[in-house]
Coordinates of N, CA, C and O in Angstrom, one line a residue:
X116 N 125.9 111.1 86.2 CA 126.4 109.8 86.3 C 125.4 108.5 85.5 O 124.4 108.2 86.4
X117 N 125.6 108.1 84.7 CA 124.9 106.7 84.3 C 125.3 105.8 85.2 O 126.5 105.3 85.5
X118 N 124.3 105.1 85.4 CA 124.3 103.4 85.9 C 123.7 102.9 85.3 O 122.9 102.7 84.0
X119 N 124.4 102.2 84.8 CA 124.7 100.6 83.7 C 123.9 99.5 84.2 O 123.0 99.2 83.0
X120 N 123.7 99.5 85.3 CA 122.9 98.2 85.6 C 122.5 98.1 87.0 O 122.8 98.3 87.7
X121 N 120.9 97.5 87.0 CA 120.2 97.1 88.0 C 119.7 95.9 88.4 O 119.4 95.3 87.5
X122 N 120.2 95.5 89.9 CA 119.7 94.0 89.8 C 118.5 94.3 90.8 O 118.9 95.1 92.3
X123 N 117.2 94.2 90.6 CA 116.7 94.0 92.1 C 115.6 93.1 92.6 O 115.4 92.3 91.3
X124 N 115.1 92.5 93.3 CA 114.8 91.8 94.5 C 113.8 91.7 94.9 O 113.2 92.6 95.2
X125 N 112.8 91.0 94.2 CA 110.7 90.9 94.4 C 111.1 89.7 95.1 O 111.5 89.0 94.8
X126 N 110.0 90.0 95.7 CA 109.0 91.2 95.9 C 109.5 91.7 96.6 O 110.6 91.8 97.8
X127 N 109.5 92.6 95.7 CA 109.4 94.4 96.7 C 108.3 94.0 98.6 O 107.5 94.1 98.1
X128 N 108.5 94.9 99.6 CA 107.8 95.2 100.5 C 106.5 96.5 100.3 O 107.4 97.3 99.7
X129 N 105.4 96.3 100.1 CA 104.2 97.2 99.9 C 104.4 97.3 98.7 O 103.6 98.3 98.1
X130 N 105.1 96.7 97.1 CA 104.4 96.8 96.4 C 104.9 96.1 95.5 O 105.9 95.1 95.9
X131 N 104.4 96.0 94.1 CA 105.1 94.7 93.2 C 105.8 94.7 92.6 O 106.7 93.7 91.7
X132 N 106.2 96.1 92.6 CA 107.4 96.7 91.8 C 107.7 97.0 91.0 O 108.7 97.7 89.8
X133 N 106.8 96.9 90.0 CA 106.4 97.9 88.5 C 106.5 98.9 88.2 O 107.0 98.9 87.8
X134 N 105.6 98.9 89.3 CA 106.1 100.5 89.5 C 107.3 101.4 89.7 O 108.1 102.8 88.7
X135 N 107.8 101.1 90.5 CA 109.6 101.3 90.4 C 110.5 100.9 89.5 O 111.0 102.3 88.8
X136 N 110.0 99.8 88.4 CA 110.5 99.6 87.0 C 109.7 100.7 86.3 O 110.8 101.4 85.8
X137 N 108.9 101.0 86.3 CA 108.4 102.0 85.5 C 108.8 103.4 85.8 O 109.1 103.9 84.8
X138 N 109.4 103.5 87.0 CA 110.1 104.9 87.6 C 111.2 105.4 86.8 O 111.5 106.3 86.5
X139 N 111.9 103.9 86.8 CA 113.1 104.1 86.2 C 113.3 104.1 84.8 O 114.5 105.0 84.3
X140 N 112.4 103.4 84.0 CA 112.7 104.0 82.8 C 111.7 104.7 82.4 O 112.3 105.2 81.6
X141 N 111.0 105.9 82.8 CA 110.5 106.7 82.7 C 111.2 107.7 82.5 O 111.0 109.1 82.5
X142 N 112.3 107.6 83.4 CA 113.5 108.7 83.6 C 114.4 108.8 82.9 O 115.1 108.1 82.2
X143 N 114.1 110.0 82.4 CA 115.5 110.5 81.2 C 116.8 109.7 81.5 O 117.6 109.5 80.6
X144 N 117.5 110.6 83.2 CA 118.5 110.2 83.2 C 118.9 108.0 83.1 O 120.0 107.5 82.8
X145 N 118.2 107.6 83.7 CA 117.8 106.4 83.8 C 118.0 105.1 83.4 O 117.3 103.8 83.4
X146 N 116.4 105.9 82.2 CA 115.5 104.9 81.0 C 116.6 104.2 80.5 O 115.2 103.0 79.9
X147 N 117.7 104.0 80.0 CA 118.2 103.3 79.8 C 119.2 102.0 80.5 O 119.7 101.4 79.7
X148 N 118.9 102.4 81.5 CA 119.8 101.3 82.2 C 119.4 99.7 82.7 O 117.9 99.7 82.3
X149 N 120.3 98.9 82.1 CA 119.5 97.4 82.3 C 119.1 96.8 84.1 O 120.2 97.4 84.4
X150 N 118.6 95.9 83.4 CA 117.9 95.8 84.4 C 117.6 94.2 84.8 O 116.8 93.6 84.1
X151 N 117.6 93.5 85.9 CA 117.7 92.0 85.8 C 117.3 92.1 87.8 O 117.5 92.7 88.5
X152 N 116.7 91.3 87.2 CA 115.4 91.1 88.3 C 115.4 89.5 89.4 O 115.4 88.4 88.0
X153 N 115.8 89.6 90.1 CA 115.1 88.8 90.9 C 114.5 88.2 91.5 O 113.4 88.8 92.5
X154 N 113.2 86.6 90.7 CA 111.8 87.0 91.1 C 112.2 85.7 92.1 O 112.1 84.4 92.5
X155 N 111.3 86.0 93.9 CA 111.3 85.4 94.7 C 110.1 84.5 94.3 O 110.5 83.6 95.8
X156 N 109.6 84.1 93.4 CA 108.6 83.4 93.6 C 107.9 83.7 92.2 O 108.4 84.3 91.3
X157 N 106.7 83.1 91.6 CA 106.1 83.5 90.3 C 105.5 85.0 90.0 O 105.2 84.8 91.2
X158 N 105.9 85.3 88.9 CA 105.4 86.1 89.1 C 104.0 86.3 87.8 O 104.2 85.2 87.5
X159 N 103.9 87.6 88.7 CA 101.4 87.2 88.1 C 102.3 88.0 86.3 O 103.3 88.3 86.3
X160 N 100.9 87.3 85.9 CA 100.7 87.9 84.3 C 101.5 88.9 83.9 O 102.0 89.3 83.1
X161 N 100.5 90.6 84.9 CA 101.4 91.4 84.5 C 102.6 91.9 84.3 O 102.7 92.4 84.1
X162 N 103.1 91.3 86.0 CA 104.6 91.7 86.1 C 105.5 91.1 84.6 O 106.0 91.9 84.1
X163 N 105.0 89.5 84.1 CA 106.2 89.0 83.2 C 106.0 90.1 81.9 O 106.6 90.1 81.2
X164 N 104.3 90.2 81.4 CA 103.7 91.2 80.6 C 104.8 93.0 80.4 O 105.6 93.1 79.4
X165 N 105.2 92.9 81.8 CA 105.7 94.6 81.9 C 107.0 94.3 81.2 O 108.2 94.6 80.6
X166 N 107.5 93.2 82.1 CA 109.1 93.2 82.3 C 109.9 92.7 80.6 O 110.6 93.1 80.2
X167 N 108.6 91.8 80.2 CA 108.5 91.4 78.9 C 108.6 92.6 77.6 O 110.2 92.9 76.9
X168 N 108.0 93.3 78.3 CA 107.5 94.7 76.5 C 108.6 95.8 77.3 O 109.0 96.7 76.3
X169 N 109.2 96.2 78.2 CA 111.0 97.0 79.0 C 111.8 95.8 78.9 O 113.0 96.4 78.7
X170 N 111.6 94.8 78.3 CA 113.2 94.3 78.1 C 113.8 93.8 79.3 O 115.1 94.4 79.3
X171 N 113.2 93.4 79.9 CA 114.0 93.5 81.6 C 114.6 91.7 81.8 O 113.6 91.0 81.5
X172 N 116.0 91.8 82.2 CA 115.9 89.9 82.2 C 115.4 90.1 83.8 O 115.3 90.5 84.8
X173 N 114.6 88.6 83.6 CA 114.0 87.9 85.0 C 115.0 86.5 85.5 O 115.1 85.6 84.6
X174 N 115.5 86.4 86.1 CA 115.9 85.1 87.1 C 115.2 84.7 88.3 O 114.8 85.3 89.2
X175 N 114.4 83.3 88.0 CA 114.1 82.9 89.1 C 114.3 82.4 90.7 O 115.1 81.2 90.1
X176 N 114.2 82.2 91.5 CA 114.7 81.7 92.7 C 114.1 80.4 92.9 O 113.5 80.4 92.5
X177 N 115.1 79.3 93.1 CA 116.1 79.5 93.7 C 117.0 79.7 92.6 O 116.6 78.7 91.5
X178 N 118.2 80.3 92.0 CA 118.8 80.5 91.1 C 121.0 79.3 91.6 O 120.7 79.7 92.3
X179 N 121.3 79.4 90.3 CA 122.5 78.9 90.5 C 123.3 80.6 90.3 O 123.2 81.5 88.9
X180 N 124.9 80.4 90.7 CA 125.3 82.2 90.5 C 125.2 82.0 89.0 O 125.4 83.4 88.4
X181 N 126.1 80.9 87.9 CA 125.7 81.3 86.4 C 124.5 81.7 86.0 O 124.7 82.8 85.2
X182 N 123.4 81.6 86.4 CA 122.4 82.4 86.2 C 122.1 83.1 86.0 O 121.8 84.1 85.1
X183 N 122.6 83.6 86.9 CA 123.1 85.6 87.5 C 123.5 86.2 86.9 O 123.5 87.0 85.9
X184 N 124.5 85.6 86.9 CA 126.0 85.8 85.8 C 125.6 85.9 84.4 O 126.1 86.7 83.1
X185 N 124.8 85.2 83.4 CA 125.1 84.7 82.2 C 123.5 85.9 81.8 O 123.7 87.0 81.0
X186 N 122.6 86.3 83.1 CA 121.3 87.5 83.0 C 122.2 88.3 82.6 O 121.8 89.9 81.8
X187 N 123.1 89.2 83.7 CA 124.2 90.5 83.5 C 124.2 90.5 82.5 O 124.4 91.9 81.9
X188 N 125.5 89.7 81.9 CA 126.5 89.6 81.0 C 125.1 89.8 79.1 O 125.5 90.5 78.8
X189 N 124.4 88.8 79.5 CA 123.2 89.6 78.2 C 122.3 90.9 78.0 O 122.7 91.6 77.7
X190 N 122.1 91.3 79.6 CA 121.5 92.5 79.8 C 122.3 93.3 79.6 O 122.7 94.7 78.7
X191 N 123.7 93.9 79.6 CA 125.0 94.4 79.5 C 125.5 94.5 78.3 O 125.9 94.9 77.2
X192 N 125.2 93.2 77.0 CA 125.8 93.4 76.2 C 125.0 93.2 74.6 O 125.7 93.8 73.4
X193 N 123.4 93.6 75.2 CA 122.4 93.0 73.8 C 121.9 94.6 74.3 O 121.3 94.9 74.7
X194 N 121.6 95.7 72.8 CA 120.2 96.0 72.9 C 120.1 96.4 73.6 O 119.2 97.2 73.9
X195 N 118.8 95.3 73.5 CA 117.6 95.5 74.0 C 117.8 94.6 75.2 O 116.8 94.9 76.4
X196 N 119.0 94.1 76.3 CA 119.4 94.0 77.9 C 117.8 92.8 78.2 O 118.2 92.7 79.3
X197 N 116.9 92.3 77.7 CA 116.6 91.5 77.5 C 117.3 89.6 77.8 O 117.8 89.4 76.5
X198 N 116.7 89.2 78.8 CA 117.0 87.3 78.8 C 115.9 87.5 79.7 O 115.3 87.7 80.8
X199 N 115.8 85.7 79.8 CA 115.2 85.6 80.6 C 115.5 84.1 81.1 O 115.3 82.5 80.6
X200 N 115.8 83.7 81.9 CA 116.8 82.7 82.4 C 115.4 82.2 84.0 O 115.4 82.7 84.9
X201 N 115.3 80.5 83.8 CA 114.5 80.1 84.7 C 115.5 79.6 85.5 O 115.9 78.4 84.7
X202 N 115.2 78.9 87.0 CA 116.7 78.3 87.5 C 115.5 76.8 87.5 O 114.4 77.3 87.6
X203 N 116.4 75.7 87.1 CA 115.1 74.0 87.0 C 115.7 73.7 88.4 O 116.4 74.1 89.3

C-alpha cells in the first residue's frame, strides 16, 4: 500500500532525522511519498541542504495551522512536493 504523505516532527530522539528521511526516500515503495517536516528549532545547514535536495517541505515551529495545511497542500499537489514555510 502506498502512503501519500508523511509528517515528521523534528528533532527525533537520538538522531537528526536525515537518516530516517534517506531511508524512506531510498525505498522503492516509499521513495515517492511526500514529506513535511515540522522543525522544532533551527535546522543545521546539512539538514537544510538534504531537505532541499530531496524536495521536502519544512514548517518551522511555532507554526500556525494554515502553515501546515499550506505545506501539505503543496506537497500533495506539486510534482516536487517542495515547500518552505517558516512561521514568523
